[in-house]
Amino acid sequence: MNFELTVLPIADISGDVEVIIVVDENLKHRFVQEKKLLKKAGFSSGQDETCLLVEKNRLYVGASSLESQDIRRAAANAMKALKGTKYKSIKVATYTNKGCTYTLRAMVEGFILGEYSFETYKSKKSKSKIKEISISLEEYNEENIDIEKASIEVHKAQIIADATNFTRDIVNTTPEDCYPEVMANIAEGMAEDTGLSCKVLKPKQLRKEKMETLLAVGRASRHGSRVIHLTHKPKNAKVKVTLVGKGLTYDSGGLSLKPADFMVTMKSDKSGGSAVMGIMKAVAELDLPIEVHGFVGAVENMIGGDAYKPDDVLTAKNGKTIEIRNTDAEGRLVLADVLCYAQQEVNADYLFDFATLTGASVVAVGHYTSSIMGNNKEVQKLVVDSAHNAGELATALDFNNYLKKTIKSEIADICNISNTRYGGAITAGQFLSEFIEKKNADKWAHIDIAGPAFVEHAWGENPHGASGAGVRMMVKLLEKLSSKNNH
Ligand code: BES
Ligand code: ZN
Ligand code: ZN
């Protein structure tokens, strides 16, 4: 999809169909020309309403406000409404809030995110025919927008939305087609395209690095485990950030096998690692002036004669012993080793991990929200605020010492599950905190994306399946750190 910006008024530019976002429920704005027809069709500008007037070649889309998240959703809804039509080009005016270009960026993101559909396994593809979107800088609020500033925002939006779709594609791919080696190949290919460097550790090197816990989780799989390390290292970068992602290409639960209904969708257990790969792609393409490292633990959790077992005691890379009481709590075991490795390799200012870690996070905050944990309230807030600014939902969950006691073990240093059935998102986060070095305790946040990463219905600007959760929130955060780094 190609975007073109122009200072010409919307009436003077061409496009097969005009998209008009309507914020006012009384349909009073000058952009709304067919008030009577719209009323007749029952259109009242609600957030997810659309009304296509085919004879006029005009698509009306409702939005609750001019806030970025509402405009993003409206643009995505426009693309969904135009799916299956013969229109090849769109023209649209600009909808900004108090002259700021954030909403322009949100609109472009919405168009690209809303157009996404995963059709790899469909014999008949129904790809959208829209190739061209012309954006007139004629503005809803009649304010002036600088075309150069605007075109930079459009370009950034394209990079970020494309990276989100890149992540969605990886997550949606079946476990038969996307196993650890394939994930590493995708990372290597992306690194080559974008100029990142990429190192892949295979089982022999993983053994050398004493990542026995990660290896135990992957042992019953016919696919060898991988740890991927992507690096973006510009000159004179003052800030260093490390990202770590859970990349379970399939989570059957292992010997603590998941019930049938819970196993379906577990191809999405690689969402954290896939988000890290998408973020790294965006970081490279935006050429952010900060150093960013992305680590992915790519492993498949299966059953078999060689499987790791409840009752085993494993030793993590940092020497801590872990009593295994449930092989389905495998993500934290993989992350334990990758977090240790990441801290050994890079001395970063910030350390974030992304994981579909617990069903308990979904129970606690619902399907649409990520849980943000850590030792430092400010770092947690930085993540939550960035998520909200980027149009993702996130909320902080606090650690406490009472829950910490529930992951004690009688026979090892720590147990891989809690002795209480409640507070499971937090106890999983607290398990991870055992593998964060003291000096990094306040630099770390854990992001449980189990809720939003994969949802089996469309919501907001997200389609059925993978959403690419984590990508937009973290790119926003890294952009913020970049602007500080520049001053
Ligand atoms: N991958 C799952 C968590 C998950 C569940 C993600 C649902 C997305 C949707 C994870 O490995 C897991 O199985 N966790 C267990 C932990 C339990 C055994 C302590 C869970 O949440 O039930
Ligand atoms: Zn599991
Ligand atoms: Zn898992």
Coordinates of N, CA, C and O in Angstrom, one line a residue, residues 204-352:
K204 N 24.5 -27.2 20.7 CA 25.8 -27.4 21.2 C 26.3 -26.2 21.9 O 26.9 -26.3 23.0
Q205 N 26.1 -25.0 21.3 CA 26.5 -23.8 22.0 C 25.7 -23.5 23.2 O 26.2 -22.9 24.2
L206 N 24.4 -23.9 23.2 CA 23.5 -23.7 24.4 C 24.0 -24.5 25.6 O 24.0 -24.0 26.7
R207 N 24.5 -25.7 25.2 CA 25.1 -26.5 26.3 C 26.3 -25.9 26.9 O 26.5 -25.8 28.1
K208 N 27.1 -25.4 26.0 CA 28.4 -24.7 26.4 C 28.1 -23.5 27.3 O 28.8 -23.2 28.2
E209 N 27.0 -22.8 27.0 CA 26.5 -21.7 27.8 C 25.8 -22.1 29.0 O 25.2 -21.2 29.7
K210 N 25.7 -23.4 29.3 CA 25.0 -23.9 30.5 C 23.5 -23.5 30.5 O 23.0 -23.2 31.6
M211 N 22.9 -23.5 29.4 CA 21.5 -23.2 29.4 C 20.7 -24.5 29.4 O 19.9 -24.8 28.5
E212 N 20.9 -25.2 30.5 CA 20.3 -26.6 30.6 C 18.8 -26.6 30.8 O 18.2 -27.6 30.5
T213 N 18.4 -25.5 31.5 CA 16.9 -25.5 31.8 C 16.1 -25.3 30.5 O 15.1 -26.0 30.2
L214 N 16.6 -24.4 29.6 CA 16.0 -24.2 28.3 C 16.1 -25.5 27.5 O 15.1 -25.9 26.9
L215 N 17.2 -26.1 27.5 CA 17.4 -27.4 26.7 C 16.5 -28.5 27.2 O 16.0 -29.2 26.4
A216 N 16.3 -28.5 28.6 CA 15.4 -29.6 29.1 C 14.0 -29.4 28.6 O 13.3 -30.4 28.2
V217 N 13.5 -28.1 28.5 CA 12.1 -27.9 28.0 C 12.0 -28.4 26.5 O 11.0 -29.0 26.2
G218 N 13.1 -28.2 25.8 CA 13.0 -28.6 24.3 C 13.4 -30.0 24.0 O 13.3 -30.4 22.9
R219 N 13.7 -30.8 25.1 CA 14.4 -32.1 24.8 C 13.5 -33.1 24.1 O 14.0 -33.9 23.3
A220 N 12.2 -33.1 24.4 CA 11.3 -34.1 23.8 C 10.9 -33.7 22.4 O 10.1 -34.5 21.7
S221 N 11.3 -32.6 21.9 CA 10.9 -32.1 20.6 C 11.8 -32.7 19.5 O 13.0 -32.9 19.8
R222 N 11.3 -32.9 18.3 CA 12.2 -33.4 17.2 C 12.9 -32.2 16.6 O 13.8 -32.3 15.8
H223 N 12.6 -31.0 17.1 CA 13.2 -29.7 16.6 C 14.2 -29.2 17.7 O 13.8 -28.9 18.8
G224 N 15.4 -29.0 17.3 CA 16.4 -28.5 18.2 C 16.1 -27.1 18.6 O 15.5 -26.3 17.8
S225 N 16.4 -26.7 19.9 CA 16.2 -25.3 20.4 C 17.2 -24.4 19.8 O 18.3 -24.7 19.3
R226 N 16.8 -23.1 19.8 CA 17.7 -22.0 19.3 C 17.5 -20.8 20.3 O 16.5 -20.5 20.8
V227 N 18.7 -20.1 20.4 CA 18.6 -18.8 21.0 C 19.1 -17.8 20.0 O 20.1 -18.0 19.4
I228 N 18.3 -16.8 19.7 CA 18.6 -15.8 18.7 C 19.0 -14.5 19.4 O 18.4 -14.1 20.3
H229 N 20.0 -13.9 18.8 CA 20.5 -12.5 19.4 C 20.6 -11.6 18.2 O 21.5 -11.7 17.4
L230 N 19.7 -10.6 18.2 CA 19.7 -9.6 17.1 C 20.2 -8.3 17.7 O 19.9 -7.9 18.9
T231 N 21.1 -7.5 17.0 CA 21.7 -6.3 17.5 C 21.5 -5.1 16.6 O 21.8 -5.2 15.4
H232 N 21.1 -4.0 17.2 CA 21.1 -2.7 16.4 C 22.1 -1.8 17.2 O 21.8 -1.5 18.4
K233 N 23.2 -1.5 16.6 CA 24.2 -0.8 17.3 C 24.7 0.5 16.5 O 25.7 0.4 15.8
P234 N 24.0 1.6 16.7 CA 24.4 2.8 16.0 C 25.6 3.4 16.7 O 25.9 3.1 17.8
K235 N 26.3 4.3 16.0 CA 27.5 4.9 16.6 C 27.0 5.9 17.7 O 26.0 6.6 17.5
N236 N 27.8 6.1 18.7 CA 27.6 7.1 19.8 C 26.3 6.9 20.5 O 25.8 7.9 21.1
A237 N 25.7 5.7 20.5 CA 24.5 5.5 21.3 C 24.8 5.6 22.8 O 25.8 5.0 23.2
K238 N 24.0 6.4 23.5 CA 24.3 6.5 24.9 C 23.4 5.6 25.8 O 23.7 5.3 26.9
V239 N 22.3 5.2 25.2 CA 21.4 4.3 25.9 C 21.4 2.9 25.3 O 21.4 2.7 24.1
K240 N 21.4 1.9 26.2 CA 21.4 0.5 25.7 C 20.1 -0.2 26.3 O 19.8 -0.1 27.5
V241 N 19.4 -0.9 25.4 CA 18.2 -1.6 25.9 C 18.3 -3.1 25.4 O 18.7 -3.4 24.3
T242 N 17.9 -4.0 26.4 CA 17.8 -5.4 26.0 C 16.4 -5.8 26.1 O 15.6 -5.5 27.0
L243 N 16.0 -6.6 25.0 CA 14.6 -7.2 25.0 C 14.8 -8.7 24.9 O 15.7 -9.2 24.2
V244 N 13.9 -9.4 25.7 CA 14.0 -10.8 25.7 C 12.6 -11.4 25.4 O 11.6 -10.8 26.0
G245 N 12.5 -12.4 24.5 CA 11.1 -12.9 24.2 C 11.0 -14.4 24.4 O 11.9 -15.1 24.0
K246 N 9.8 -14.8 24.9 CA 9.5 -16.2 25.0 C 9.1 -16.7 23.6 O 8.1 -16.2 23.0
G247 N 9.8 -17.6 23.0 CA 9.4 -18.1 21.7 C 9.1 -19.6 21.7 O 9.8 -20.4 21.0
L248 N 8.0 -20.0 22.4 CA 7.6 -21.4 22.4 C 6.8 -21.6 21.1 O 5.7 -21.2 21.0
T249 N 7.5 -22.2 20.2 CA 6.8 -22.4 18.9 C 5.6 -23.4 19.0 O 4.7 -23.4 18.2
Y250 N 5.6 -24.2 20.0 CA 4.4 -24.9 20.5 C 4.5 -25.3 21.9 O 5.6 -25.7 22.4
D251 N 3.4 -25.1 22.6 CA 3.4 -25.5 24.0 C 2.2 -26.5 24.3 O 1.1 -26.1 24.5
S252 N 2.6 -27.7 24.2 CA 1.6 -28.8 24.5 C 1.4 -29.0 26.0 O 0.5 -29.7 26.4
G253 N 2.3 -28.3 26.8 CA 2.2 -28.5 28.2 C 3.3 -29.5 28.7 O 3.6 -29.5 29.8
G254 N 3.8 -30.3 27.7 CA 4.8 -31.3 28.1 C 4.0 -32.4 28.9 O 2.8 -32.6 28.7
L255 N 4.7 -33.2 29.7 CA 4.1 -34.3 30.4 C 2.9 -33.8 31.3 O 1.9 -34.6 31.5
S256 N 2.9 -32.6 31.8 CA 1.7 -32.0 32.4 C 0.9 -31.5 31.3 O 0.6 -30.3 31.2
L257 N 0.4 -32.5 30.5 CA -0.2 -32.2 29.2 C -1.4 -31.3 29.3 O -2.2 -31.4 30.2
K258 N -1.5 -30.3 28.4 CA -2.7 -29.4 28.4 C -4.0 -30.2 28.0 O -3.9 -31.1 27.1
P259 N -5.1 -29.9 28.6 CA -6.4 -30.5 28.1 C -6.6 -30.0 26.7 O -6.1 -28.9 26.3
A260 N -7.3 -30.8 25.9 CA -7.5 -30.6 24.4 C -7.9 -29.1 24.1 O -7.3 -28.4 23.3
D261 N -8.9 -28.6 24.8 CA -9.4 -27.3 24.6 C -8.4 -26.2 24.8 O -8.4 -25.1 24.3
F262 N -7.5 -26.4 25.7 CA -6.5 -25.4 26.1 C -5.2 -25.5 25.2 O -4.4 -24.5 25.2
M263 N -5.1 -26.6 24.5 CA -3.9 -26.7 23.7 C -4.0 -25.9 22.4 O -3.1 -25.4 21.8
V264 N -5.3 -25.9 21.9 CA -5.6 -25.2 20.6 C -5.2 -23.7 20.9 O -5.5 -23.1 21.9
T265 N -4.5 -23.1 19.9 CA -4.0 -21.7 19.9 C -2.6 -21.6 20.5 O -2.0 -20.6 20.5
M266 N -2.0 -22.7 21.0 CA -0.7 -22.7 21.6 C 0.5 -22.5 20.6 O 1.6 -22.4 21.0
K267 N 0.1 -22.4 19.3 CA 1.2 -21.9 18.4 C 1.5 -20.5 18.7 O 2.5 -20.0 18.3
S268 N 0.6 -19.8 19.4 CA 0.8 -18.4 19.7 C 1.7 -18.2 20.9 O 2.0 -17.1 21.3
D269 N 2.3 -19.3 21.5 CA 3.2 -19.2 22.6 C 4.5 -18.6 22.2 O 5.4 -18.4 23.0
K270 N 4.7 -18.4 20.9 CA 5.9 -17.7 20.4 C 5.7 -16.2 20.2 O 6.5 -15.5 19.6
S271 N 4.6 -15.7 20.7 CA 4.3 -14.3 20.5 C 5.3 -13.3 21.1 O 5.6 -12.3 20.5
G272 N 5.9 -13.6 22.3 CA 6.8 -12.7 22.9 C 8.1 -12.6 22.0 O 8.6 -11.5 21.7
G273 N 8.6 -13.8 21.6 CA 9.8 -13.8 20.7 C 9.5 -13.1 19.4 O 10.3 -12.4 18.9
S274 N 8.3 -13.4 18.9 CA 7.9 -12.8 17.6 C 7.8 -11.3 17.7 O 8.2 -10.5 16.8
A275 N 7.3 -10.8 18.9 CA 7.2 -9.3 19.1 C 8.6 -8.8 19.1 O 8.9 -7.7 18.5
V276 N 9.6 -9.4 19.8 CA 10.9 -8.9 19.9 C 11.5 -8.8 18.4 O 12.2 -7.8 18.1
M277 N 11.2 -9.8 17.6 CA 11.7 -9.7 16.2 C 11.1 -8.5 15.4 O 11.7 -7.8 14.7
G278 N 9.8 -8.3 15.7 CA 9.1 -7.2 15.0 C 9.6 -5.9 15.5 O 9.8 -4.9 14.7
I279 N 9.9 -5.8 16.8 CA 10.4 -4.5 17.4 C 11.8 -4.2 16.8 O 12.1 -3.1 16.4
M280 N 12.6 -5.3 16.7 CA 14.0 -5.1 16.2 C 13.9 -4.6 14.7 O 14.7 -3.8 14.3
K281 N 13.0 -5.2 14.0 CA 12.8 -4.7 12.6 C 12.5 -3.2 12.5 O 13.1 -2.5 11.7
A282 N 11.6 -2.8 13.4 CA 11.2 -1.4 13.4 C 12.3 -0.5 13.8 O 12.6 0.5 13.2
V283 N 13.0 -1.0 14.9 CA 14.2 -0.2 15.4 C 15.2 0.0 14.3 O 15.8 1.1 14.1
A284 N 15.5 -1.0 13.5 CA 16.5 -0.9 12.4 C 16.0 0.0 11.3 O 16.7 0.9 10.9
E285 N 14.7 -0.1 11.0 CA 14.2 0.7 9.9 C 14.0 2.2 10.2 O 14.2 3.1 9.4
L286 N 13.7 2.4 11.5 CA 13.6 3.8 12.0 C 15.0 4.3 12.3 O 15.2 5.5 12.5
D287 N 16.0 3.4 12.3 CA 17.4 3.8 12.6 C 17.4 4.6 13.9 O 18.1 5.7 14.0
L288 N 16.8 4.1 15.0 CA 16.8 4.8 16.3 C 18.3 4.9 16.8 O 19.1 4.0 16.7
P289 N 18.6 6.1 17.4 CA 20.0 6.4 17.8 C 20.3 5.7 19.2 O 21.0 6.3 19.9
I290 N 19.7 4.6 19.4 CA 20.1 3.9 20.7 C 20.4 2.4 20.4 O 20.1 1.9 19.3
E291 N 21.2 1.8 21.3 CA 21.6 0.4 21.0 C 20.5 -0.5 21.6 O 20.1 -0.4 22.7
V292 N 20.1 -1.4 20.7 CA 19.0 -2.3 21.2 C 19.4 -3.7 20.8 O 19.8 -4.0 19.7
H293 N 19.2 -4.6 21.8 CA 19.5 -6.0 21.6 C 18.2 -6.8 21.8 O 17.5 -6.6 22.7
G294 N 18.0 -7.8 20.9 CA 16.8 -8.6 21.0 C 17.2 -10.1 21.1 O 17.9 -10.6 20.3
F295 N 16.8 -10.7 22.2 CA 17.1 -12.1 22.4 C 15.8 -12.9 22.4 O 14.8 -12.5 23.0
V296 N 15.8 -14.0 21.7 CA 14.6 -14.9 21.6 C 15.0 -16.3 22.0 O 16.0 -16.9 21.5
G297 N 14.2 -16.9 22.9 CA 14.4 -18.3 23.2 C 13.4 -19.1 22.5 O 12.2 -19.1 22.8
A298 N 13.8 -19.8 21.4 CA 12.9 -20.5 20.5 C 13.0 -22.0 20.8 O 14.0 -22.7 20.6
V299 N 11.9 -22.5 21.3 CA 11.9 -23.9 21.9 C 10.5 -24.5 21.7 O 9.5 -23.8 21.6
E300 N 10.4 -25.8 21.5 CA 9.1 -26.5 21.4 C 8.9 -27.4 22.6 O 9.8 -28.2 22.9
N301 N 7.8 -27.3 23.4 CA 7.5 -28.0 24.6 C 6.6 -29.2 24.2 O 5.4 -29.1 24.0
M302 N 7.2 -30.4 24.2 CA 6.5 -31.6 23.7 C 6.6 -32.8 24.7 O 7.2 -32.6 25.7
I303 N 5.9 -33.9 24.4 CA 6.0 -35.0 25.2 C 6.8 -36.1 24.5 O 7.0 -36.1 23.3
G304 N 7.2 -37.1 25.3 CA 8.0 -38.2 24.7 C 8.9 -38.9 25.8 O 8.9 -38.4 26.9
G305 N 9.5 -40.0 25.4 CA 10.4 -40.7 26.4 C 11.5 -39.9 26.9 O 12.0 -40.1 28.0
D306 N 11.8 -38.8 26.2 CA 13.0 -38.0 26.6 C 12.5 -36.7 27.3 O 13.3 -35.8 27.5
A307 N 11.2 -36.6 27.5 CA 10.7 -35.3 28.1 C 11.2 -35.1 29.5 O 11.5 -36.0 30.3
Y308 N 11.3 -33.8 29.8 CA 11.6 -33.4 31.2 C 10.4 -33.7 32.0 O 9.3 -33.7 31.5
K309 N 10.6 -33.8 33.3 CA 9.5 -34.4 34.1 C 9.2 -33.5 35.4 O 10.1 -33.0 35.9
P310 N 7.9 -33.6 35.8 CA 7.6 -33.1 37.1 C 8.4 -34.0 38.1 O 8.5 -35.2 37.9
D311 N 9.0 -33.4 39.1 CA 9.9 -34.0 40.1 C 11.4 -33.8 39.7 O 12.2 -34.1 40.5
D312 N 11.6 -33.5 38.4 CA 13.0 -33.2 38.1 C 13.5 -31.9 38.9 O 12.7 -31.1 39.2
V313 N 14.8 -31.8 39.1 CA 15.4 -30.6 39.5 C 16.4 -30.1 38.5 O 17.3 -30.9 38.1
L314 N 16.2 -28.9 37.9 CA 17.1 -28.4 36.9 C 17.9 -27.3 37.4 O 17.6 -26.6 38.4
T315 N 19.1 -27.1 36.8 CA 20.0 -26.0 37.2 C 20.0 -25.0 36.1 O 20.4 -25.3 35.0
A316 N 19.6 -23.8 36.4 CA 19.6 -22.7 35.5 C 21.0 -22.2 35.2 O 22.0 -22.5 36.0
K317 N 21.2 -21.3 34.2 CA 22.5 -20.8 33.8 C 23.2 -20.1 35.0 O 24.4 -20.1 35.1
N318 N 22.4 -19.4 35.9 CA 23.0 -18.7 37.0 C 23.3 -19.6 38.2 O 23.7 -19.1 39.2
G319 N 23.1 -20.9 38.0 CA 23.4 -21.8 39.1 C 22.3 -22.1 40.0 O 22.4 -23.0 40.9
K320 N 21.2 -21.4 39.9 CA 20.0 -21.7 40.8 C 19.3 -23.0 40.4 O 19.2 -23.2 39.2
T321 N 18.9 -23.7 41.4 CA 18.2 -25.0 41.1 C 16.7 -24.8 41.2 O 16.2 -24.0 42.0
I322 N 16.0 -25.5 40.3 CA 14.6 -25.3 40.1 C 13.9 -26.7 40.2 O 14.2 -27.6 39.5
E323 N 13.0 -26.8 41.2 CA 12.2 -28.0 41.3 C 11.0 -27.9 40.3 O 10.3 -26.9 40.3
I324 N 10.9 -28.9 39.4 CA 9.8 -28.9 38.4 C 8.6 -29.6 39.0 O 8.7 -30.8 39.4
R325 N 7.5 -28.9 39.1 CA 6.3 -29.5 39.6 C 5.2 -29.5 38.5 O 4.2 -30.2 38.6
N326 N 5.5 -28.8 37.4 CA 4.5 -28.7 36.3 C 5.3 -28.3 35.1 O 5.9 -27.3 35.0
T327 N 5.3 -29.2 34.1 CA 6.1 -29.0 32.9 C 5.4 -28.0 31.9 O 6.0 -27.5 30.9
D328 N 4.2 -27.6 32.3 CA 3.5 -26.6 31.5 C 3.9 -25.1 31.9 O 3.6 -24.2 31.2
A329 N 4.6 -25.0 33.1 CA 5.1 -23.7 33.4 C 6.5 -23.7 32.8 O 7.5 -23.6 33.6
E330 N 6.6 -23.8 31.5 CA 7.9 -23.9 30.8 C 8.5 -22.6 30.3 O 9.7 -22.4 30.2
G331 N 7.6 -21.6 30.1 CA 8.1 -20.3 29.6 C 9.0 -19.7 30.5 O 10.1 -19.1 30.1
R332 N 8.7 -19.7 31.8 CA 9.6 -19.1 32.8 C 11.0 -19.8 32.9 O 12.0 -19.2 33.2
L333 N 11.0 -21.1 32.5 CA 12.3 -21.9 32.5 C 13.1 -21.4 31.4 O 14.4 -21.2 31.5
V334 N 12.5 -21.3 30.2 CA 13.2 -20.8 29.0 C 13.7 -19.4 29.3 O 14.9 -19.0 29.0
L335 N 12.8 -18.5 29.8 CA 13.2 -17.1 30.0 C 14.3 -17.0 31.0 O 15.2 -16.1 30.9
A336 N 14.3 -17.9 32.1 CA 15.3 -17.8 33.1 C 16.7 -17.9 32.5 O 17.5 -17.0 32.7
D337 N 16.9 -18.9 31.6 CA 18.2 -19.0 31.0 C 18.5 -17.9 30.0 O 19.6 -17.4 29.9
V338 N 17.5 -17.5 29.2 CA 17.8 -16.4 28.2 C 18.0 -15.1 28.9 O 18.9 -14.3 28.5
L339 N 17.3 -14.8 30.0 CA 17.5 -13.6 30.8 C 19.0 -13.6 31.3 O 19.7 -12.6 31.2
C340 N 19.4 -14.7 31.8 CA 20.8 -14.8 32.4 C 21.8 -14.6 31.2 O 22.8 -13.8 31.4
Y341 N 21.5 -15.2 30.1 CA 22.5 -15.1 28.9 C 22.5 -13.6 28.5 O 23.6 -13.0 28.2
A342 N 21.3 -13.0 28.4 CA 21.2 -11.6 27.9 C 22.0 -10.7 28.8 O 22.7 -9.7 28.3
Q343 N 21.9 -10.9 30.1 CA 22.6 -10.0 31.1 C 24.1 -10.2 31.0 O 24.9 -9.3 31.3
Q344 N 24.5 -11.5 30.7 CA 25.9 -11.8 30.6 C 26.5 -11.1 29.3 O 27.6 -10.5 29.3
E345 N 25.7 -11.0 28.2 CA 26.2 -10.5 27.0 C 26.2 -9.0 26.9 O 27.0 -8.4 26.2
V346 N 25.1 -8.4 27.5 CA 25.0 -6.9 27.4 C 24.7 -6.3 28.7 O 23.9 -6.8 29.5
N347 N 25.4 -5.2 29.0 CA 25.2 -4.5 30.2 C 24.2 -3.3 29.9 O 24.7 -2.2 29.5
A348 N 22.9 -3.6 29.9 CA 22.0 -2.6 29.4 C 21.4 -1.7 30.5 O 21.5 -1.9 31.7
D349 N 20.8 -0.5 30.0 CA 20.2 0.4 30.9 C 18.8 0.0 31.2 O 18.2 0.4 32.3
Y350 N 18.2 -0.7 30.3 CA 16.8 -1.2 30.5 C 16.7 -2.6 30.0 O 17.4 -3.0 29.0
L351 N 15.9 -3.4 30.7 CA 15.8 -4.8 30.3 C 14.3 -5.2 30.3 O 13.6 -5.0 31.4
F352 N 13.7 -5.5 29.2 CA 12.3 -5.9 29.1 C 12.1 -7.3 28.6 O 12.8 -7.7 27.6

